[in-house]
Amino acid sequence: MVQAYLGFDRSAAPIQFSPLRPRCNSILHLFGPWLFQAALFGTKFDGFSSTTSDFDEKYGGGRAEALGALCLIFSSKKLCEEIETPYLARFFLAVQLGLKAGPLLSSSVLRYSGSLMALDLPGANVLTPHLVTALKSVLQEENTDHSVTNMAPTYIRQCSIEVAKTVSVLPTHFAGMTTLQLLEDDASPVPVALLRGEMFNFLLSSLQNEKEPENCQQLLATLSFVVELQAVIEEADDNSSRNKTDLKDDDSATNWITELLRLVCHRLISSWSTEI
């Protein structure tokens, strides 16, 4: 039903929504109560008095489908379209819990969130640390088992790279801010700027392990953008004291360029020699 209302084809890449699609609020008024309850099922926020012990085996697939549907609905947001704050809060909570719940749920979120972080969603920065953790687990080949994610490893990695493209700019865009805590058991809030080095390191590690040529091209382009952006920031800040406190000593554009060139040269000699 959600697919019919939004007018898109799930098998298409990238997903294109109908220009005549209804507003997100309208769809959420219809399907929101069911989707949010399903996406939060098995947690203390699902509205049930007790949860079942065999949740993952029986209901994990349904929760993953609900999370994917919610990601599609919010990804269909039009420019300057307003979404009611309660819907945003419940969505961020469901996605955060889903990203922490295991490969099946996190892969469903990553599959349908390619453009989510590029939209003007108020408060979306709270998802950045959780998305980075989920991206690391996929791009470093920890959670790509087809029998668990129900997706081909190459495809889920491709979807993750699309998300990484939009997430890579966030630590710079939200520099000086700290991530908010949606849950009491979350780790202490950290400055978003500290995620810059973590983003570069896991993207570099992903490029080292990637075997699919198209994914390698996308990772190279993303890494080049991250390094170029860092160089522009360092030039604009002129190595100010604020920049030095926000970043580690080795998180500089010069060091990143050196590491990237070293890896590219290594792969050109070894695994990429037939592609030249």
mmCIF file of C-alpha atoms in Angstrom:
data_model
loop_
_atom_site.group_PDB
_atom_site.id
_atom_site.type_symbol
_atom_site.label_atom_id
_atom_site.label_comp_id
_atom_site.label_asym_id
_atom_site.label_seq_id
_atom_site.Cartn_x
_atom_site.Cartn_y
_atom_site.Cartn_z
ATOM 1 C CA MET A 1 0.000 0.000 0.000
ATOM 2 C CA VAL A 2 2.773 2.443 0.854
ATOM 3 C CA GLN A 3 4.434 1.668 -2.475
ATOM 4 C CA ALA A 4 1.194 2.414 -4.326
ATOM 5 C CA TYR A 5 0.691 5.737 -2.537
ATOM 6 C CA LEU A 6 4.277 6.903 -3.191
ATOM 7 C CA GLY A 7 4.325 5.605 -6.765
ATOM 8 C CA PHE A 8 7.762 3.975 -6.901
ATOM 9 C CA ASP A 9 9.377 0.684 -7.881
ATOM 10 C CA ARG A 10 11.376 -1.017 -5.113
ATOM 11 C CA SER A 11 13.548 -2.826 -7.649
ATOM 12 C CA ALA A 12 14.676 0.449 -9.233
ATOM 13 C CA ALA A 13 18.015 1.940 -8.264
ATOM 14 C CA PRO A 14 17.889 4.688 -7.216
ATOM 15 C CA ILE A 15 14.254 4.782 -6.113
ATOM 16 C CA GLN A 16 12.238 7.504 -7.832
ATOM 17 C CA PHE A 17 9.043 8.738 -6.177
ATOM 18 C CA SER A 18 6.038 10.004 -8.096
ATOM 19 C CA PRO A 19 5.889 13.829 -8.279
ATOM 20 C CA LEU A 20 2.161 13.512 -7.498
ATOM 21 C CA ARG A 21 2.721 11.597 -4.254
ATOM 22 C CA PRO A 22 0.834 12.743 -1.141
ATOM 23 C CA ARG A 23 2.531 14.442 1.778
ATOM 24 C CA CYS A 24 4.281 12.332 4.396
ATOM 25 C CA ASN A 25 1.842 13.415 7.094
ATOM 26 C CA SER A 26 -1.095 12.145 5.046
ATOM 27 C CA ILE A 27 0.454 8.682 4.651
ATOM 28 C CA LEU A 28 1.498 8.576 8.302
ATOM 29 C CA HIS A 29 -2.026 9.472 9.405
ATOM 30 C CA LEU A 30 -3.195 6.340 7.562
ATOM 31 C CA PHE A 31 -0.432 3.824 8.259
ATOM 32 C CA GLY A 32 1.678 5.420 10.988
ATOM 33 C CA PRO A 33 0.119 3.726 14.060
ATOM 34 C CA TRP A 34 0.605 0.239 12.585
ATOM 35 C CA LEU A 35 4.047 0.877 11.120
ATOM 36 C CA PHE A 36 5.484 2.500 14.240
ATOM 37 C CA GLN A 37 4.136 -0.221 16.502
ATOM 38 C CA ALA A 38 5.552 -2.908 14.195
ATOM 39 C CA ALA A 39 8.905 -1.122 13.858
ATOM 40 C CA LEU A 40 9.197 -0.856 17.643
ATOM 41 C CA PHE A 41 7.868 -4.340 18.385
ATOM 42 C CA GLY A 42 9.980 -6.220 20.897
ATOM 43 C CA THR A 43 11.149 -3.007 22.583
ATOM 44 C CA LYS A 44 9.790 -1.218 25.637
ATOM 45 C CA PHE A 45 8.197 1.350 23.299
ATOM 46 C CA ASP A 46 5.899 -1.010 21.387
ATOM 47 C CA GLY A 47 2.872 -0.443 23.621
ATOM 48 C CA PHE A 48 2.555 -4.057 24.729
ATOM 49 C CA SER A 49 2.760 -5.086 28.367
ATOM 50 C CA SER A 50 5.230 -7.905 27.647
ATOM 51 C CA THR A 51 7.454 -9.117 24.821
ATOM 52 C CA THR A 52 8.052 -12.583 23.461
ATOM 53 C CA SER A 53 11.363 -14.384 23.905
ATOM 54 C CA ASP A 54 11.431 -15.725 20.343
ATOM 55 C CA PHE A 55 10.931 -12.276 18.781
ATOM 56 C CA ASP A 56 13.829 -12.470 16.295
ATOM 57 C CA GLU A 57 12.720 -15.780 14.844
ATOM 58 C CA LYS A 58 9.022 -14.985 14.481
ATOM 59 C CA TYR A 59 8.700 -11.240 14.069
ATOM 60 C CA GLY A 60 12.100 -9.908 12.997
ATOM 61 C CA GLY A 61 11.136 -9.944 9.325
ATOM 62 C CA GLY A 62 7.959 -7.979 9.998
ATOM 63 C CA ARG A 63 9.807 -5.376 12.023
ATOM 64 C CA ALA A 64 12.413 -5.029 9.257
ATOM 65 C CA GLU A 65 9.649 -4.535 6.675
ATOM 66 C CA ALA A 66 7.993 -1.858 8.830
ATOM 67 C CA LEU A 67 11.302 -0.034 9.289
ATOM 68 C CA GLY A 68 11.937 -0.136 5.554
ATOM 69 C CA ALA A 69 8.458 1.256 4.846
ATOM 70 C CA LEU A 70 9.005 4.115 7.313
ATOM 71 C CA CYS A 71 12.375 4.947 5.753
ATOM 72 C CA LEU A 72 10.713 5.089 2.334
ATOM 73 C CA ILE A 73 7.932 7.363 3.592
ATOM 74 C CA PHE A 74 10.335 9.833 5.200
ATOM 75 C CA SER A 75 12.687 9.657 2.205
ATOM 76 C CA SER A 76 9.796 10.806 -0.001
ATOM 77 C CA LYS A 77 9.665 14.148 1.831
ATOM 78 C CA LYS A 78 9.478 17.099 -0.535
ATOM 79 C CA LEU A 79 11.557 20.249 -0.159
ATOM 80 C CA CYS A 80 10.259 22.492 2.659
ATOM 81 C CA GLU A 81 7.516 19.973 3.477
ATOM 82 C CA GLU A 82 6.792 19.878 7.197
ATOM 83 C CA ILE A 83 6.379 16.606 9.086
ATOM 84 C CA GLU A 84 4.714 16.603 12.475
ATOM 85 C CA THR A 85 7.212 16.510 15.342
ATOM 86 C CA PRO A 86 5.746 13.381 17.038
ATOM 87 C CA TYR A 87 6.205 11.457 13.794
ATOM 88 C CA LEU A 88 9.815 12.614 13.503
ATOM 89 C CA ALA A 89 10.594 11.671 17.098
ATOM 90 C CA ARG A 90 9.085 8.178 16.776
ATOM 91 C CA PHE A 91 10.851 7.629 13.456
ATOM 92 C CA PHE A 92 14.272 8.589 14.828
ATOM 93 C CA LEU A 93 13.687 6.319 17.825
ATOM 94 C CA ALA A 94 12.637 3.374 15.637
ATOM 95 C CA VAL A 95 15.621 3.798 13.298
ATOM 96 C CA GLN A 96 18.087 4.162 16.166
ATOM 97 C CA LEU A 97 16.824 0.988 17.840
ATOM 98 C CA GLY A 98 16.722 -0.834 14.518
ATOM 99 C CA LEU A 99 20.323 0.042 13.691
ATOM 100 C CA LYS A 100 21.388 -1.395 17.046
ATOM 101 C CA ALA A 101 19.209 -4.526 16.845
ATOM 102 C CA GLY A 102 21.212 -6.668 14.406
ATOM 103 C CA PRO A 103 22.011 -7.244 10.713
ATOM 104 C CA LEU A 104 18.435 -7.916 9.540
ATOM 105 C CA LEU A 105 17.015 -4.638 10.836
ATOM 106 C CA SER A 106 20.060 -2.462 10.152
ATOM 107 C CA SER A 107 20.294 -3.735 6.561
ATOM 108 C CA SER A 108 16.629 -2.851 6.004
ATOM 109 C CA VAL A 109 17.285 0.700 7.212
ATOM 110 C CA LEU A 110 20.392 1.106 5.049
ATOM 111 C CA ARG A 111 18.641 -0.330 2.003
ATOM 112 C CA TYR A 112 15.924 2.346 1.958
ATOM 113 C CA SER A 113 17.777 5.351 3.401
ATOM 114 C CA GLY A 114 19.988 6.307 0.466
ATOM 115 C CA SER A 115 18.845 9.947 0.394
ATOM 116 C CA LEU A 116 17.361 10.219 3.880
ATOM 117 C CA MET A 117 20.219 12.187 5.481
ATOM 118 C CA ALA A 118 20.340 14.598 2.542
ATOM 119 C CA LEU A 119 16.831 15.833 3.292
ATOM 120 C CA ASP A 120 15.916 18.763 5.537
ATOM 121 C CA LEU A 121 14.704 16.582 8.400
ATOM 122 C CA PRO A 122 14.935 18.532 11.685
ATOM 123 C CA GLY A 123 16.972 16.613 14.249
ATOM 124 C CA ALA A 124 18.293 13.988 11.823
ATOM 125 C CA ASN A 125 21.823 14.525 13.173
ATOM 126 C CA VAL A 126 20.910 12.329 16.176
ATOM 127 C CA LEU A 127 21.144 9.321 13.842
ATOM 128 C CA THR A 128 24.669 10.073 12.607
ATOM 129 C CA PRO A 129 26.698 8.034 15.173
ATOM 130 C CA HIS A 130 24.355 5.044 14.835
ATOM 131 C CA LEU A 131 24.484 5.166 11.039
ATOM 132 C CA VAL A 132 28.280 5.309 11.126
ATOM 133 C CA THR A 133 28.379 2.204 13.340
ATOM 134 C CA ALA A 134 25.981 0.336 11.038
ATOM 135 C CA LEU A 135 27.911 1.393 7.930
ATOM 136 C CA LYS A 136 31.153 0.159 9.447
ATOM 137 C CA SER A 137 29.677 -3.264 10.157
ATOM 138 C CA VAL A 138 28.498 -3.627 6.546
ATOM 139 C CA LEU A 139 31.347 -2.031 4.620
ATOM 140 C CA GLN A 140 33.913 -3.938 6.667
ATOM 141 C CA GLU A 141 32.044 -7.172 5.828
ATOM 142 C CA GLU A 142 30.883 -8.001 9.342
ATOM 143 C CA ASN A 143 27.109 -8.045 8.684
ATOM 144 C CA THR A 144 26.655 -9.037 5.028
ATOM 145 C CA ASP A 145 25.525 -12.649 5.393
ATOM 146 C CA HIS A 146 22.816 -13.235 2.774
ATOM 147 C CA SER A 147 20.991 -15.728 4.998
ATOM 148 C CA VAL A 148 20.592 -13.044 7.684
ATOM 149 C CA THR A 149 20.023 -9.846 5.697
ATOM 150 C CA ASN A 150 18.046 -11.460 2.823
ATOM 151 C CA MET A 151 20.107 -9.333 0.432
ATOM 152 C CA ALA A 152 23.124 -10.080 -1.720
ATOM 153 C CA PRO A 153 26.336 -8.835 -0.026
ATOM 154 C CA THR A 154 27.267 -6.726 -3.063
ATOM 155 C CA TYR A 155 23.851 -5.049 -3.099
ATOM 156 C CA ILE A 156 23.732 -4.206 0.601
ATOM 157 C CA ARG A 157 27.252 -2.785 0.356
ATOM 158 C CA GLN A 158 26.152 -0.680 -2.611
ATOM 159 C CA CYS A 159 23.197 0.658 -0.594
ATOM 160 C CA SER A 160 25.514 1.377 2.339
ATOM 161 C CA ILE A 161 27.879 3.360 0.124
ATOM 162 C CA GLU A 162 24.937 5.489 -1.034
ATOM 163 C CA VAL A 163 24.138 6.263 2.612
ATOM 164 C CA ALA A 164 27.822 6.916 3.354
ATOM 165 C CA LYS A 165 27.889 9.579 0.637
ATOM 166 C CA THR A 166 25.294 11.644 2.488
ATOM 167 C CA VAL A 167 26.598 10.901 5.992
ATOM 168 C CA SER A 168 30.212 11.809 5.173
ATOM 169 C CA VAL A 169 29.455 15.533 5.107
ATOM 170 C CA LEU A 170 27.479 15.641 8.366
ATOM 171 C CA PRO A 171 30.414 15.788 10.838
ATOM 172 C CA THR A 172 31.520 18.955 9.065
ATOM 173 C CA HIS A 173 28.053 20.429 8.595
ATOM 174 C CA PHE A 174 27.215 19.944 12.289
ATOM 175 C CA ALA A 175 30.700 20.759 13.597
ATOM 176 C CA GLY A 176 30.620 22.164 17.112
ATOM 177 C CA MET A 177 27.457 20.264 18.007
ATOM 178 C CA THR A 178 27.057 17.174 20.173
ATOM 179 C CA THR A 179 24.699 14.319 19.418
ATOM 180 C CA LEU A 180 21.560 14.139 21.517
ATOM 181 C CA GLN A 181 20.548 11.108 23.557
ATOM 182 C CA LEU A 182 17.198 9.539 22.719
ATOM 183 C CA LEU A 183 17.682 6.709 25.205
ATOM 184 C CA GLU A 184 18.945 6.760 28.782
ATOM 185 C CA ASP A 185 21.332 3.861 28.154
ATOM 186 C CA ASP A 186 23.065 5.628 25.252
ATOM 187 C CA ALA A 187 26.748 6.392 25.555
ATOM 188 C CA SER A 188 27.713 9.892 26.581
ATOM 189 C CA PRO A 189 27.135 12.499 23.842
ATOM 190 C CA VAL A 190 30.206 13.168 21.718
ATOM 191 C CA PRO A 191 31.099 16.124 19.484
ATOM 192 C CA VAL A 192 29.951 15.401 15.943
ATOM 193 C CA ALA A 193 33.258 16.722 14.569
ATOM 194 C CA LEU A 194 35.077 13.747 16.113
ATOM 195 C CA LEU A 195 33.296 11.499 13.637
ATOM 196 C CA ARG A 196 35.319 12.975 10.744
ATOM 197 C CA GLY A 197 38.338 10.789 11.370
ATOM 198 C CA GLU A 198 36.181 7.741 12.054
ATOM 199 C CA MET A 199 34.364 8.272 8.746
ATOM 200 C CA PHE A 200 37.606 8.505 6.799
ATOM 201 C CA ASN A 201 39.155 5.465 8.470
ATOM 202 C CA PHE A 202 36.258 3.103 7.866
ATOM 203 C CA LEU A 203 35.816 4.318 4.276
ATOM 204 C CA LEU A 204 39.512 3.696 3.673
ATOM 205 C CA SER A 205 39.266 0.240 5.229
ATOM 206 C CA SER A 206 36.192 -0.470 3.085
ATOM 207 C CA LEU A 207 38.082 0.462 -0.075
ATOM 208 C CA GLN A 208 40.881 -1.887 0.931
ATOM 209 C CA ASN A 209 38.455 -4.821 1.205
ATOM 210 C CA GLU A 210 36.049 -3.993 -1.638
ATOM 211 C CA LYS A 211 36.142 -6.299 -4.668
ATOM 212 C CA GLU A 212 33.255 -4.975 -6.777
ATOM 213 C CA PRO A 213 34.641 -2.419 -9.334
ATOM 214 C CA GLU A 214 31.596 -0.131 -9.230
ATOM 215 C CA ASN A 215 31.622 -0.018 -5.430
ATOM 216 C CA CYS A 216 35.346 0.788 -5.513
ATOM 217 C CA GLN A 217 34.657 3.732 -7.806
ATOM 218 C CA GLN A 218 31.970 5.059 -5.482
ATOM 219 C CA LEU A 219 34.224 4.671 -2.427
ATOM 220 C CA LEU A 220 37.085 6.457 -4.190
ATOM 221 C CA ALA A 221 34.801 9.356 -5.090
ATOM 222 C CA THR A 222 33.492 9.589 -1.522
ATOM 223 C CA LEU A 223 36.988 9.493 -0.032
ATOM 224 C CA SER A 224 38.197 12.171 -2.445
ATOM 225 C CA PHE A 225 35.303 14.390 -1.408
ATOM 226 C CA VAL A 226 35.963 13.830 2.309
ATOM 227 C CA VAL A 227 39.654 14.698 1.930
ATOM 228 C CA GLU A 228 38.920 17.764 -0.222
ATOM 229 C CA LEU A 229 36.325 18.979 2.269
ATOM 230 C CA GLN A 230 38.757 18.563 5.159
ATOM 231 C CA ALA A 231 41.414 20.533 3.246
ATOM 232 C CA VAL A 232 38.972 23.380 2.624
ATOM 233 C CA ILE A 233 37.999 23.455 6.308
ATOM 234 C CA GLU A 234 41.616 23.546 7.457
ATOM 235 C CA GLU A 235 42.389 26.371 5.049
ATOM 236 C CA ALA A 236 39.334 28.363 6.155
ATOM 237 C CA ASP A 237 40.014 27.858 9.841
ATOM 238 C CA ASP A 238 43.728 28.515 9.374
ATOM 239 C CA ASN A 239 44.523 25.885 12.021
ATOM 240 C CA SER A 240 42.574 27.746 14.692
ATOM 241 C CA SER A 241 42.561 26.548 18.294
ATOM 242 C CA ARG A 242 38.952 25.370 17.916
ATOM 243 C CA ASN A 243 39.926 23.103 15.038
ATOM 244 C CA LYS A 244 42.819 21.618 16.993
ATOM 245 C CA THR A 245 40.622 20.690 19.919
ATOM 246 C CA ASP A 246 37.939 19.149 17.736
ATOM 247 C CA LEU A 247 40.261 16.839 15.797
ATOM 248 C CA LYS A 248 42.938 14.332 16.629
ATOM 249 C CA ASP A 249 46.499 15.065 15.541
ATOM 250 C CA ASP A 250 46.396 12.533 12.691
ATOM 251 C CA ASP A 251 43.024 13.757 11.373
ATOM 252 C CA SER A 252 44.454 16.212 8.875
ATOM 253 C CA ALA A 253 44.009 16.425 5.119
ATOM 254 C CA THR A 254 47.744 15.883 4.569
ATOM 255 C CA ASN A 255 47.783 12.615 6.502
ATOM 256 C CA TRP A 256 44.575 11.466 4.844
ATOM 257 C CA ILE A 257 45.952 12.137 1.356
ATOM 258 C CA THR A 258 49.084 10.173 2.196
ATOM 259 C CA GLU A 259 47.095 7.186 3.451
ATOM 260 C CA LEU A 260 44.725 7.256 0.491
ATOM 261 C CA LEU A 261 47.528 7.475 -2.079
ATOM 262 C CA ARG A 262 49.400 4.631 -0.382
ATOM 263 C CA LEU A 263 46.320 2.395 -0.559
ATOM 264 C CA VAL A 264 45.514 3.327 -4.169
ATOM 265 C CA CYS A 265 49.070 2.591 -5.283
ATOM 266 C CA HIS A 266 48.985 -0.760 -3.489
ATOM 267 C CA ARG A 267 45.722 -1.785 -5.101
ATOM 268 C CA LEU A 268 46.855 -0.588 -8.546
ATOM 269 C CA ILE A 269 49.810 -2.924 -8.283
ATOM 270 C CA SER A 270 47.841 -5.844 -6.884
ATOM 271 C CA SER A 271 44.095 -6.295 -7.438
ATOM 272 C CA TRP A 272 43.418 -3.369 -9.807
ATOM 273 C CA SER A 273 46.209 -4.150 -12.267
ATOM 274 C CA THR A 274 43.774 -5.819 -14.686
ATOM 275 C CA GLU A 275 41.469 -2.775 -14.666
ATOM 276 C CA ILE A 276 44.072 -0.339 -15.979
#
